[in-house]
Structure formats: structure tokens, C-alpha cells
Tab-separated table of C-alpha atoms and ligand atoms in Angstrom:
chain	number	residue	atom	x	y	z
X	228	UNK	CA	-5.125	-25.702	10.682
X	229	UNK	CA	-2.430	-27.735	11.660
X	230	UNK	CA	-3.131	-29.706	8.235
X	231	UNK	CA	-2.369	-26.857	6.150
X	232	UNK	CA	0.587	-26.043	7.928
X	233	UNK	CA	2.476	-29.159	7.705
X	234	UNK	CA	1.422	-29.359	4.265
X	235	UNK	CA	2.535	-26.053	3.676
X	236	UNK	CA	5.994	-26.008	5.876
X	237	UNK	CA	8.162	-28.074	4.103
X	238	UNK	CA	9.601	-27.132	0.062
X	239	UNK	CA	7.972	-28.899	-3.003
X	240	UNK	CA	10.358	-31.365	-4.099
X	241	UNK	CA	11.109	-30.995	-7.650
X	242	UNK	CA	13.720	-34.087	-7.649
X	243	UNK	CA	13.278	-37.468	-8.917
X	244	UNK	CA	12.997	-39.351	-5.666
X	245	UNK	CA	12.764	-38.882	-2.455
X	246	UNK	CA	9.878	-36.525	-3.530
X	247	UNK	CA	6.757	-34.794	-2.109
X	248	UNK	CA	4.452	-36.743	-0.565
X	249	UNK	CA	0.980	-36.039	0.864
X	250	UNK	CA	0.134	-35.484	4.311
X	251	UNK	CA	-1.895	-38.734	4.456
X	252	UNK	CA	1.099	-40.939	3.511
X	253	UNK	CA	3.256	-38.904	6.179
X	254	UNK	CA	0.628	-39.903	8.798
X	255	UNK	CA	0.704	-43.723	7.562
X	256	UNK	CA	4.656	-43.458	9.169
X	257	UNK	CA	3.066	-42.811	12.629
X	258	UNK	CA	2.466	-46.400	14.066
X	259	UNK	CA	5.052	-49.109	14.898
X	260	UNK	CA	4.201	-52.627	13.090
X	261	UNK	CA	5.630	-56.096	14.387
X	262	UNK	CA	6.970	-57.868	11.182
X	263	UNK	CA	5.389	-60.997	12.761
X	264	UNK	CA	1.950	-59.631	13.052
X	265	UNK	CA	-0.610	-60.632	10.714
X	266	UNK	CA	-1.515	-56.835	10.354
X	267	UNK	CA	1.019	-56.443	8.599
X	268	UNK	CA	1.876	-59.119	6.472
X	269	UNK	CA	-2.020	-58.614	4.628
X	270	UNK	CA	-0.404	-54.978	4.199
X	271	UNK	CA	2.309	-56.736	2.286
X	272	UNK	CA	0.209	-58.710	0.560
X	273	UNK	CA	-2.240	-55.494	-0.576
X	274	UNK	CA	0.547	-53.502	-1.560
X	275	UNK	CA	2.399	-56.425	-3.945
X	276	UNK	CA	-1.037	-56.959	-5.635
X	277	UNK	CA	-1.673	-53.213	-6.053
X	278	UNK	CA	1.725	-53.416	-7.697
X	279	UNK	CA	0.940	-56.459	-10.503
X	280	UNK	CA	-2.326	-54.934	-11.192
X	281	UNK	CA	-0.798	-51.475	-12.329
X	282	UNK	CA	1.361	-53.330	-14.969
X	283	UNK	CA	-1.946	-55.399	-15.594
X	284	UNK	CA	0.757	-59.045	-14.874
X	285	UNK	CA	-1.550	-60.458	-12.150
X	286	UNK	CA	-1.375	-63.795	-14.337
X	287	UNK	CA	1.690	-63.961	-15.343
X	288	UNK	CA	4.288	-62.466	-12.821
X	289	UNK	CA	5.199	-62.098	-9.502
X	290	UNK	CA	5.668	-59.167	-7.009
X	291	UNK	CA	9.267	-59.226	-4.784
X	292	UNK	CA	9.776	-56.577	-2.538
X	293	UNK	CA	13.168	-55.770	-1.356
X	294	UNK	CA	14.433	-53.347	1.168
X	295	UNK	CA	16.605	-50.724	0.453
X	296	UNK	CA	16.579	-47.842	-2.953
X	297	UNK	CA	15.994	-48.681	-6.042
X	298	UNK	CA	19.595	-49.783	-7.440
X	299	UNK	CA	19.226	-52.531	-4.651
X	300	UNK	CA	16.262	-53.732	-6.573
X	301	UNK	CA	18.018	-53.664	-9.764
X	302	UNK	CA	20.817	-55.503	-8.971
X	303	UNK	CA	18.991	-57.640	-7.148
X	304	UNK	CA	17.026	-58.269	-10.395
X	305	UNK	CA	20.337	-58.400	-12.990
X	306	UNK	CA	22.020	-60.880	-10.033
X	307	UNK	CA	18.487	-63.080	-9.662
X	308	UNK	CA	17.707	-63.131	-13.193
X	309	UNK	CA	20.384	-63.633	-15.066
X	310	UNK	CA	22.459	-66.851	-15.067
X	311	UNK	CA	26.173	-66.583	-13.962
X	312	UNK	CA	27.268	-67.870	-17.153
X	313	UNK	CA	24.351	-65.111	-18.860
X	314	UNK	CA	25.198	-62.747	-21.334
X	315	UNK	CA	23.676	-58.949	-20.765
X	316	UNK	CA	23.109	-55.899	-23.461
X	317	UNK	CA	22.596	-52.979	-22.059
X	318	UNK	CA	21.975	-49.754	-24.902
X	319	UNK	CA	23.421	-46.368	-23.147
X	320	UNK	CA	21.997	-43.114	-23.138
X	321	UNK	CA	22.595	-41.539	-19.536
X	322	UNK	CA	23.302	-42.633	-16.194
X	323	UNK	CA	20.685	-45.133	-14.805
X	324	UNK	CA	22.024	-47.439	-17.956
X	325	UNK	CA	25.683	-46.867	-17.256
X	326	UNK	CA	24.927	-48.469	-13.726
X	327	UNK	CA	23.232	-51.343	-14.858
X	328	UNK	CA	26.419	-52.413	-17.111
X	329	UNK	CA	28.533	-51.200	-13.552
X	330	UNK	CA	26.514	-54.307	-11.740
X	331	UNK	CA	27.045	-56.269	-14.257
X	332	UNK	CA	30.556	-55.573	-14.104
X	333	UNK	CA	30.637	-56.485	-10.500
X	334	UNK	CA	28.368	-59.302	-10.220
X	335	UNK	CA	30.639	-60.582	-12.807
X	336	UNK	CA	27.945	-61.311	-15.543
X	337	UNK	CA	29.146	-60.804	-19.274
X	338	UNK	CA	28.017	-57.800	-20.362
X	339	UNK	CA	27.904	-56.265	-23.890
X	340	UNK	CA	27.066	-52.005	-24.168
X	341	UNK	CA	25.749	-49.893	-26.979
X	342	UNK	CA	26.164	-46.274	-26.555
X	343	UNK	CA	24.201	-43.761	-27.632
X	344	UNK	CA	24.423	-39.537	-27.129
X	345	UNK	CA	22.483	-38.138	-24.413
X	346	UNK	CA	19.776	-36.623	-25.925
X	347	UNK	CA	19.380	-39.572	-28.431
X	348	UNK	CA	16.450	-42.146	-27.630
X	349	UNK	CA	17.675	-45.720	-27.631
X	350	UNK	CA	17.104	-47.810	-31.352
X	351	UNK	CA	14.936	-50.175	-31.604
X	352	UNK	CA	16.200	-51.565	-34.841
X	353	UNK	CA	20.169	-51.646	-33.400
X	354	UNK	CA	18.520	-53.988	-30.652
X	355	UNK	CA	17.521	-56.651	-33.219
X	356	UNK	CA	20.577	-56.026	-34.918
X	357	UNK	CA	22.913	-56.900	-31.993
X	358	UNK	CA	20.772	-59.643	-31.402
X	359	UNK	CA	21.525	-61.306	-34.687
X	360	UNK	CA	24.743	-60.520	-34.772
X	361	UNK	CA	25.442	-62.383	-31.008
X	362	UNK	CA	23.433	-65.327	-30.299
X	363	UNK	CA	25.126	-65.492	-26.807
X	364	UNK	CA	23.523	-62.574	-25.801
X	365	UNK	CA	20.616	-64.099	-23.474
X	366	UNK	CA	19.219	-60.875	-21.828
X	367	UNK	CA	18.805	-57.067	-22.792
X	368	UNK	CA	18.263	-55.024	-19.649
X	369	UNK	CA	17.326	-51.229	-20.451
X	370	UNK	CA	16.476	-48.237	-18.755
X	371	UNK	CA	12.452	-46.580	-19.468
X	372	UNK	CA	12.863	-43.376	-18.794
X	373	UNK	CA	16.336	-42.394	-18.489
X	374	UNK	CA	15.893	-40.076	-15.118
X	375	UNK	CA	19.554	-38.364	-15.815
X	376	UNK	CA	17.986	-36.567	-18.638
X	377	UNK	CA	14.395	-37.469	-18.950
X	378	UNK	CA	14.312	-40.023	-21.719
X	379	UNK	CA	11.452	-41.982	-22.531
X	380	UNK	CA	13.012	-44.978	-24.314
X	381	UNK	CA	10.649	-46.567	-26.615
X	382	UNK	CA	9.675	-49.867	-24.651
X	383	UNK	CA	6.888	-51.490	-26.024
X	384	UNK	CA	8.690	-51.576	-29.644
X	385	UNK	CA	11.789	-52.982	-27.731
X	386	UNK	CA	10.404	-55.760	-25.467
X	387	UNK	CA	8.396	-56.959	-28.973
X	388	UNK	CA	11.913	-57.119	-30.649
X	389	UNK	CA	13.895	-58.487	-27.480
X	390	UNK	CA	10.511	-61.000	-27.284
X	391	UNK	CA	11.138	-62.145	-31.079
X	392	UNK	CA	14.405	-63.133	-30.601
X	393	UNK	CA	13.698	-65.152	-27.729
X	394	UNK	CA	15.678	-63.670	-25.201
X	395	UNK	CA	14.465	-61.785	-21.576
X	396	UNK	CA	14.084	-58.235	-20.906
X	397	UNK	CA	15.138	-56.656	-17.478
X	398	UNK	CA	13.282	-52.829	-17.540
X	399	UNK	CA	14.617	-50.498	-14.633
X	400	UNK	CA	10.815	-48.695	-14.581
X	401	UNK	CA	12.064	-47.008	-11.608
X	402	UNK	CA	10.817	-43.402	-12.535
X	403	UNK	CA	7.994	-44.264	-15.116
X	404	UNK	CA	6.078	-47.066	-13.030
X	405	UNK	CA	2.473	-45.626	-12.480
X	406	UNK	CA	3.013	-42.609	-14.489
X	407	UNK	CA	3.749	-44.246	-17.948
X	408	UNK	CA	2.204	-47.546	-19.136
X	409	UNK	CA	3.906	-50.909	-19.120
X	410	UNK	CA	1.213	-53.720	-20.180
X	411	UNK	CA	2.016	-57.043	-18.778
X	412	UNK	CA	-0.066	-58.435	-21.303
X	413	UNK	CA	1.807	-56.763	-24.792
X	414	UNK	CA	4.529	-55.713	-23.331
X	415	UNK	CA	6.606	-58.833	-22.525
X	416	UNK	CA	9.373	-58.872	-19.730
X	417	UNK	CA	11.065	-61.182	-17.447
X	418	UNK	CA	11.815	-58.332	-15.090
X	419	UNK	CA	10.099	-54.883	-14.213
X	420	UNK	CA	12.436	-52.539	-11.444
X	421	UNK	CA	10.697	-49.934	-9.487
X	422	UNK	CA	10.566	-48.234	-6.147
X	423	UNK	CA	8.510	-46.973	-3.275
X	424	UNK	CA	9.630	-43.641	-3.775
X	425	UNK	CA	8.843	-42.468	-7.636
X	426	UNK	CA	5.629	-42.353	-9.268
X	427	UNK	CA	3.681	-44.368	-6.983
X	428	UNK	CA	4.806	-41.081	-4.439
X	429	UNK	CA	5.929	-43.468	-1.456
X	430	UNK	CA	8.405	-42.639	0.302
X	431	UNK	CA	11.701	-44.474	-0.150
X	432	UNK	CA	13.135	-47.089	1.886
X	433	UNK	CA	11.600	-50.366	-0.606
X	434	UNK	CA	12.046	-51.335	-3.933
X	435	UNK	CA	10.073	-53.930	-5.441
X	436	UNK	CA	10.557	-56.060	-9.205
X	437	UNK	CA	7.698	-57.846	-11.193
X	438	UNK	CA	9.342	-61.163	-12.413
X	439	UNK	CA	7.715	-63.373	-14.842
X	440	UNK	CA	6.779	-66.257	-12.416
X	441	UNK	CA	8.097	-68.901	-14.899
X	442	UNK	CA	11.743	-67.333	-14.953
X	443	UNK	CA	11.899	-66.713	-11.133
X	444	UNK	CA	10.719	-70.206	-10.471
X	445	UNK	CA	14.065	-71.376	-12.538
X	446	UNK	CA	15.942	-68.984	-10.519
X	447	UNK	CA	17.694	-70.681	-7.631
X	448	UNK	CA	20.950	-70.276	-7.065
X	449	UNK	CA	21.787	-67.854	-9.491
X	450	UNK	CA	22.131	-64.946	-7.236
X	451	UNK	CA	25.802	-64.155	-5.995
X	452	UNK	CA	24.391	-62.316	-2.994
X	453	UNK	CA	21.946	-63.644	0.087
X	454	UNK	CA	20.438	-60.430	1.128
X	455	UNK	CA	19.150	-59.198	-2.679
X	456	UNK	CA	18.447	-63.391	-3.784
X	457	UNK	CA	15.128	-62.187	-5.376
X	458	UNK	CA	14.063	-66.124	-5.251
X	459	UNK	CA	14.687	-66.755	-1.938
X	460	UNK	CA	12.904	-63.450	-0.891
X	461	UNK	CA	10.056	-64.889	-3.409
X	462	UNK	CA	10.416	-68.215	-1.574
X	463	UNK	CA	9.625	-67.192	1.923
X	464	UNK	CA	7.465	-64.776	1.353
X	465	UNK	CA	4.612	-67.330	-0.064
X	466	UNK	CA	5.736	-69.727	2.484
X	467	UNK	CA	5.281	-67.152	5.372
X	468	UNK	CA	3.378	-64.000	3.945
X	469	UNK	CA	6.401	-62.262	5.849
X	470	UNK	CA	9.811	-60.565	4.892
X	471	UNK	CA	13.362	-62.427	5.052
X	472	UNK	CA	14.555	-60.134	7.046
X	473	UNK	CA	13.254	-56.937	8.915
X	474	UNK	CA	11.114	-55.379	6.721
X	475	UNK	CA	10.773	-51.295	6.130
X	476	UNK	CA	7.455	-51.229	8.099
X	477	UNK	CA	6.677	-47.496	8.063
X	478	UNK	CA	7.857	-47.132	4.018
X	479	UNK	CA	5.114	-50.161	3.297
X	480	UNK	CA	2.911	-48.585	5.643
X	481	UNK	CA	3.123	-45.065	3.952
X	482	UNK	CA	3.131	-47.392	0.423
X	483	UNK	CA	0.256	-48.960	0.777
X	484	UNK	CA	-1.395	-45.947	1.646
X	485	UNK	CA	0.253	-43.906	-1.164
X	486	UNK	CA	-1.282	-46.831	-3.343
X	487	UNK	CA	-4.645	-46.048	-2.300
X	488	UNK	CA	-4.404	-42.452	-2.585
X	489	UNK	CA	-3.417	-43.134	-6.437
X	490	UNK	CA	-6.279	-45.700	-7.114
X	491	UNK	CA	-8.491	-42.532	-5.969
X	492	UNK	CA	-7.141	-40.370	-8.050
X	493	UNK	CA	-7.429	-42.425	-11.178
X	494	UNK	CA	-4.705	-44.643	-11.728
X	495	UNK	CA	-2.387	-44.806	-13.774
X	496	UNK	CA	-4.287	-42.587	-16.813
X	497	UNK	CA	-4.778	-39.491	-13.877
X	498	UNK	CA	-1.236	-40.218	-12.496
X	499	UNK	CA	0.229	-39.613	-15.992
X	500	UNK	CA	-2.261	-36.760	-17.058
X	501	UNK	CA	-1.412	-34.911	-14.027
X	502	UNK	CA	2.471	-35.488	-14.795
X	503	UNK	CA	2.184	-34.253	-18.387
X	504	UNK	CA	0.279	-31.395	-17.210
X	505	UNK	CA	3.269	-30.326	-14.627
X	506	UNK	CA	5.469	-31.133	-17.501
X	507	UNK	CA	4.411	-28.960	-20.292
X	508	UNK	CA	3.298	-26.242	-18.011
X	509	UNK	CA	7.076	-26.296	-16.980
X	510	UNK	CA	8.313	-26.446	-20.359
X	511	UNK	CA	6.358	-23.875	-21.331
X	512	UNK	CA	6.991	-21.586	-18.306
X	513	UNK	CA	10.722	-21.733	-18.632
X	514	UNK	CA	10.638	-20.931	-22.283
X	515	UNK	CA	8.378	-17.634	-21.448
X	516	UNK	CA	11.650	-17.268	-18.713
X	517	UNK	CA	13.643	-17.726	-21.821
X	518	UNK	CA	15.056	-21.311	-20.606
X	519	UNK	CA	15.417	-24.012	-23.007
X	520	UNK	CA	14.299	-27.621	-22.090
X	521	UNK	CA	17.373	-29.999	-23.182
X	522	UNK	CA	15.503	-32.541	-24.874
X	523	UNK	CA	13.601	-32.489	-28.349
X	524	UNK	CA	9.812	-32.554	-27.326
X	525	UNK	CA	8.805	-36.695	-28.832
X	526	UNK	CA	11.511	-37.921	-26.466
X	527	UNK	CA	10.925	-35.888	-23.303
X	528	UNK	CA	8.949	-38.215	-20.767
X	529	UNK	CA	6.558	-36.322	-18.455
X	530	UNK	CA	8.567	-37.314	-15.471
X	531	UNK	CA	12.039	-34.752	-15.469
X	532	UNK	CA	12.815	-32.255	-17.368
X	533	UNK	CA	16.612	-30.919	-18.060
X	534	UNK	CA	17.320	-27.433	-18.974
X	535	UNK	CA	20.286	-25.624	-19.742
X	536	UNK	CA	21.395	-23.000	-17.645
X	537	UNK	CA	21.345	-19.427	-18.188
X	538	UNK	CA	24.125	-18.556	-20.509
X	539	UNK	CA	25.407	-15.763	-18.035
X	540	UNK	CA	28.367	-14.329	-15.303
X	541	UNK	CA	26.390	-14.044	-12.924
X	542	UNK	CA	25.097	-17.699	-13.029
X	543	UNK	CA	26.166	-20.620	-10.701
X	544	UNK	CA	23.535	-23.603	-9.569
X	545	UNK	CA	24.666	-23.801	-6.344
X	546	UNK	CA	23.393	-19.853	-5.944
X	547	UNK	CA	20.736	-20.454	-7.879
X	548	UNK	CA	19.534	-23.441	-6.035
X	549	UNK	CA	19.762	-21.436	-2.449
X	550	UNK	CA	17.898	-18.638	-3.858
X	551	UNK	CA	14.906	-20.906	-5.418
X	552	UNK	CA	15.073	-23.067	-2.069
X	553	UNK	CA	14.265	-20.024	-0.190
X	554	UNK	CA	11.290	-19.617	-1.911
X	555	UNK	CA	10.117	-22.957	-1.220
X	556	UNK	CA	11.222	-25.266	-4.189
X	557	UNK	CA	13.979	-27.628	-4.458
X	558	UNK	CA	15.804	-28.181	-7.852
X	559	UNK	CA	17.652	-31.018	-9.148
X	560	UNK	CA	21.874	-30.672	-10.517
X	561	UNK	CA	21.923	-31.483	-14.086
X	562	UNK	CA	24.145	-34.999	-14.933
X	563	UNK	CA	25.103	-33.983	-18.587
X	564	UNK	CA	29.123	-34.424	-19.017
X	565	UNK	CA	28.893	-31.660	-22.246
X	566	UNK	CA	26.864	-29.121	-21.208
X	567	UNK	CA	25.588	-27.129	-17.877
X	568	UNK	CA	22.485	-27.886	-17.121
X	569	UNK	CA	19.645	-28.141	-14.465
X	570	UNK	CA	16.939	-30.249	-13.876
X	571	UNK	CA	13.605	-30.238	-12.526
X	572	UNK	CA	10.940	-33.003	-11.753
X	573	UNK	CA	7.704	-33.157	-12.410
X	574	UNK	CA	6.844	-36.063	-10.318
X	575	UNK	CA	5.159	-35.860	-6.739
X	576	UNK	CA	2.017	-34.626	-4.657
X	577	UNK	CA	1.743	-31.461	-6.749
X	578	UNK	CA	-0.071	-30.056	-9.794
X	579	UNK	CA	-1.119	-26.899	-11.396
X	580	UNK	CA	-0.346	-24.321	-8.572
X	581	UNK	CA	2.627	-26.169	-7.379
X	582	UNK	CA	4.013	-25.605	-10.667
X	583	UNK	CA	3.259	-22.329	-11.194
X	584	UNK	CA	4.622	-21.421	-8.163
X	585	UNK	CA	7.678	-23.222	-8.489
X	586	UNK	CA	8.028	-21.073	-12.363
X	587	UNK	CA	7.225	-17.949	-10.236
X	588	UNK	CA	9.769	-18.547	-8.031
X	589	UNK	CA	12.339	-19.028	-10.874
X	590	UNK	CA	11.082	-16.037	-12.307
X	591	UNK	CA	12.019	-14.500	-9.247
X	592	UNK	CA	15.109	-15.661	-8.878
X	593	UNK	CA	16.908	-14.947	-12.213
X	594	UNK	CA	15.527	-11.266	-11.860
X	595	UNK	CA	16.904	-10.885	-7.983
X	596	UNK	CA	20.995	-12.260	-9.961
X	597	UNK	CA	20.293	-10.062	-12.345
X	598	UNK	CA	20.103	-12.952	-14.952
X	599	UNK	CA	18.734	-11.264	-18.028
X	600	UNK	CA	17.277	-14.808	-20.539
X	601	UNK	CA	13.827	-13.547	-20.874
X	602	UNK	CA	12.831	-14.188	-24.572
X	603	UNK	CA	12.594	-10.226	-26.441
X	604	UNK	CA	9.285	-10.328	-27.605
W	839	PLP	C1	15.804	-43.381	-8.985
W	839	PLP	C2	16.269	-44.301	-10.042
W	839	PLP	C3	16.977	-45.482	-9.721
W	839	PLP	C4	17.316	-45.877	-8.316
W	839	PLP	O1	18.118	-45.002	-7.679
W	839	PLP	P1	18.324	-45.095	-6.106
W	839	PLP	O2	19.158	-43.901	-5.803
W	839	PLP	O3	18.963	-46.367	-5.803
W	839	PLP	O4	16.941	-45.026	-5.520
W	839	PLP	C5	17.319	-46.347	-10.747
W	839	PLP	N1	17.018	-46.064	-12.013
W	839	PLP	C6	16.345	-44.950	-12.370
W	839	PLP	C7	16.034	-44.734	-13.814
W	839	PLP	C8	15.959	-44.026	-11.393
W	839	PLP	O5	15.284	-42.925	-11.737
């Protein structure tokens, strides 16, 4: 009873991290771990295997966890990775990329940008141009699926270029990793970002990056910082099996467990199945609502989806939001600078009736402001 309840009690999240998690991960928060104990430290160990086996780079890379969200893990990455005197180019097309070329900025690593229009998927060929064209570029660091408008940037052709040219390849993965495939094996990179809190449906608190074992083991000293030195995290970690300093417990705890719960449920083939399912039934649902998805359908990654808002007087998201919240469902603000926009993720412990209830409740919602958009016949 209680089960369904506190399954039940709280709204689905339809955001791109924190998101909903299952009641079994909740329950992994409920014990207090020493970050001495050897407990633990195996649940470290599980949980950065897990990790290199879902991007199939057990071989070739290595797992470092760090504590804090995502961009933590990022910069950490850019800061670890790249040499002071490095040169980064970073291809725009939303947000998550314009803060990678931000900590470049501030970590004071050259960096070069190529910008693209929001709804436009980054260009392969333009990569190996600018690579020819500057040989002192020494590392491209792009974004997989750009999470301010749902993206999917074409990777695998990208790391193959990035790869020919000799030069490394930092992917911020953070809301594709587990969902989407990145193959250690044909996909080459020096550097893989993710989190606790995405795909893997964590909760947040821990990011972690996959770093080719050969680069990190060149890496010392690079990094400007002492809490996010990736190689000195690296470093006592195999020494000790333990964290620098005090690890996240309950998020690794809750991780590890969310890790098993996706290994039952299939992996990463189920994971993404069950995302493109929420995804199209979404995209589909709104356009029966008469809501147009942002994105042309080969470029929309199963992860978020951006719509544009009701063309209407009556319309305002932070009304709109209230009135969907009360029915249970929590929307994401739209990022685009152009036009107004919403968006809604399709990522987290939820599937077919989550979704339709979260349409229904849309539905709903435009009919109580008096929002006429449904499609005429
Ligand atoms: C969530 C996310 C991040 C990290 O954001 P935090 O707020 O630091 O967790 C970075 N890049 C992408 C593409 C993301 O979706």
C-alpha cells in the first residue's frame, strides 16, 4: 500500500535532470555509509565498471567519478584533459555547447567556436574542414544531444573525422549516456561526460567521465583546479579504492542501484526503446493537441522534446506550468532566444501510461485557459 502511494504522491518529472526515479533507488538513500568502509568502496568500484561496460571501453578507458552536477564533470574533463597551452573547438547549436566554450574561457584554454542555428544539427564535414584549416587546434569537445533543444548531434561520424585528424574528442554525453549508443570500440574519444542523474535515472549529486586511460595517464598537472583534477581523483582512487574527498554516499548508493535496475530492464537497447516510445507517443500526442514539436523529426533525439507554445492571449508558461503541475506533471521552460517555446522530457522511471497521462493532462489544461490549438479535422 504504502508502495503505491509513495510512488504515486509525488509529480512525474518531465525535465531533463533531476528526474523521476523509482521507488527502489529512493530506498537505496536510506542507510548512512562510512567513506572508509570497504562496503562501500566495492560499491564504487561496481558502479565505475557498470559505467565502462555501457560504452563497451572496459579496455581502453577509465571511469572518474566526481562529486557535484554534471558541468562539474565537464569542466573537470576540459581542465584535466586538455593542456594549458591546448587549443579547443567547440561547434554551437544550443546551450550545453555555449558552456563548454564559457569554461574554456575561464580555465583560460584557447578556444575556437563554430556556430550553428538552433534547430540545425552540427556538420560533420565543417569539423574536418576547421581541422585543416588550423593545425593548432588539438581537441574538439562537442555536445551529443544538445538538452536545450533536443539535438542529437551526429557522433559517431564526428569522433571518426576528429579521430582522422589525430586530435582528441571531449563528448558531454550527459543526457544521451544509457539511452543512446556510444561504442568505445568505433567510436573513439579521449573523454565521455555524464551524470548520475540522466539516463542512467540516478539521482544527482555525481558526475562521472570515461577517459581514455592513455591520455589521463599523461595528465598530471594540467588541471588549474585541485578539487575537479580528474588525474589526481584517478590517482587515489586505484591507490585506495576510496574518494579524494567525501564522497556523495547516498547518490552512489541510489546509483548503483539505479544501475542494476537498468541491467534488468535491458540495457541500453530497452533504455532507449522505452525513451523513443515516450518520445513519439509525445510527439504524436501534442500534434493531435495541435502542438508542434520544434525540431525536424531525423534530428530530434528521444531524450527532450521542445515545442512551441500555443500561439494565443490567453497563453503564459508560468500559468500553464501551475495548471499541468496540479495535475501531477512537471514541464520544462523552453531555452530558445527566437521563439516561445516549452519543453518536455522524455527521460525517467516512466513509460506508456506516464505519458499518456502527462498528454491528458495537457489536454486538460489548454481546454480549462480556453486555449483553442486543436488541429480542425
Ligand atoms: C544536464 C546537462 C549538463 C549538466 O548540467 P548540470 O546542471 O550541471 O547537471 C551538461 N550538459 C548537458 C547536455 C546536459 O543535459
Amino acid at each position: 500500500m504504502s508502495v503505491a502511494n509513495a510512488e504515486h504522491k509525488d509529480p512525474i518529472l518531465l525535465t531533463p535532470g533531476p528526474l523521476t526515479t523509482s521507488l527502489q533507488t529512493k530506498q537505496a538513500m536510506l542507510r548512512d555509509w562510512g567513506s572508509w568502509d570497504g562496503d562501500f568502496n566495492q560499491i564504487t568500484t561496481r558502479v565505475r565498471q557498470h559505467l565502462l561496460e555501457i560504452a563497451h571501453a572496459g579496455e581502453t578507458h577509465e571511469c572518474v567519478p566526481l562529486q557535484g552536477s554534471g558541468t562539474f564533470s565537464v569542466e573537470a574533463a576540459i581542465g584535466t584533459i586538455v593542456p594549458r597551452d591546448g587549443h579547443v573547438l567547440v561547434p554551437m547549436n544550443g546551450a550545453y555547447c555555449q558552456r563548454i566554450a564559457r569554461i574554456c574561457e575561464y580555465l583560460g584554454r584557447r578556444v575556437s567556436t563554430h556556430s550553428y542555428a538552433e534547430d540545425q544539427a552540427i556538420s560533420t564535414s565543417d569539423i574536418d574542414r576547421l581541422l585543416s584549416a588550423d593545425p593548432s587546434i588539438t581537441h574538439v569537445a562537442i555536445v551529443h544531444c544538445e538538452t536545450s533543444t533536443g539535438i542529437l548531434n551526429p557522433l559517431q561520424d564526428i569522433a571518426k573525422v576528429v579521430a582522422k585528424h589525430g586530435k582528441g574528442l571531449i563528448i558531454d554525453a550527459m543526457s544521451s549516456f544509457g539511452a543512446i549508443e556510444v561504442d568505445a570500440r568505433v567510436t573513439p574519444f579521449d573523454a565521455l561526460v555524464a551524470a548520475s542523474g540522466k539516463c542512467i535515472e540516478g539521482v544527482p549529486g555525481m558526475g562521472f567521465v570515461l577517459a581514455r586511460r592513455s591520455v589521463l595517464e599523461q595528465c598530471k598537472g594540467n588541471a588549474h583546479s585541485l578539487a575537479l583534477d580528474l588525474y589526481d581523483q584517478w590517482v587515489y582512487m586505484q591507490k585506495t579504492t576510496q574518494w579524494r574527498f567525501t564522497p556523495p554516499t547516498h547518490v552512489v548508493a541510489a546509483l548503483d542501484q539505479a544501475l542494476q535496475q537498468y541491467r534488468a530492464e535491458g540495457g541500453l537497447a530497452a533504455r532507449g526503446a522505452r525513451y523513443a516510445a515516450n518520445c513519439k507517443q509525445l510527439i504524436d500526442g501534442l500534434a493531435a493537441l495541435g502542438l508542434r514539436s520544434f525540431l525536424p523529426k531525423e534530428i530530434q533525439a528521444p531524450i527532450i522534446v521542445t515545442v512551441h507554445a500555443p500561439q494565443h492571449a490567453n497563453y503564459n508558461f508560468q500559468a500553464f506550468y501551475n495548471a499541468v503541475k496540479r495535475q501531477g506533471f512537471i514541464l520544462y521552460p523552453g531555452k530558445l532566444t527566437t521563439v516561445e517555446t516549452f519543453r518536455v522530457g522524455c527521460m525517467g522511471h516512466f513509460g506508456d501510461e506516464g505519458m499518456r497521462g502527462a498528454i491528458a493532462a495537457i489536454a486538460n489544461v489548454l481546454e480549462e485557459m480556453q486555449i483553442a490549438t486543436a488541429v480542425a479535422a
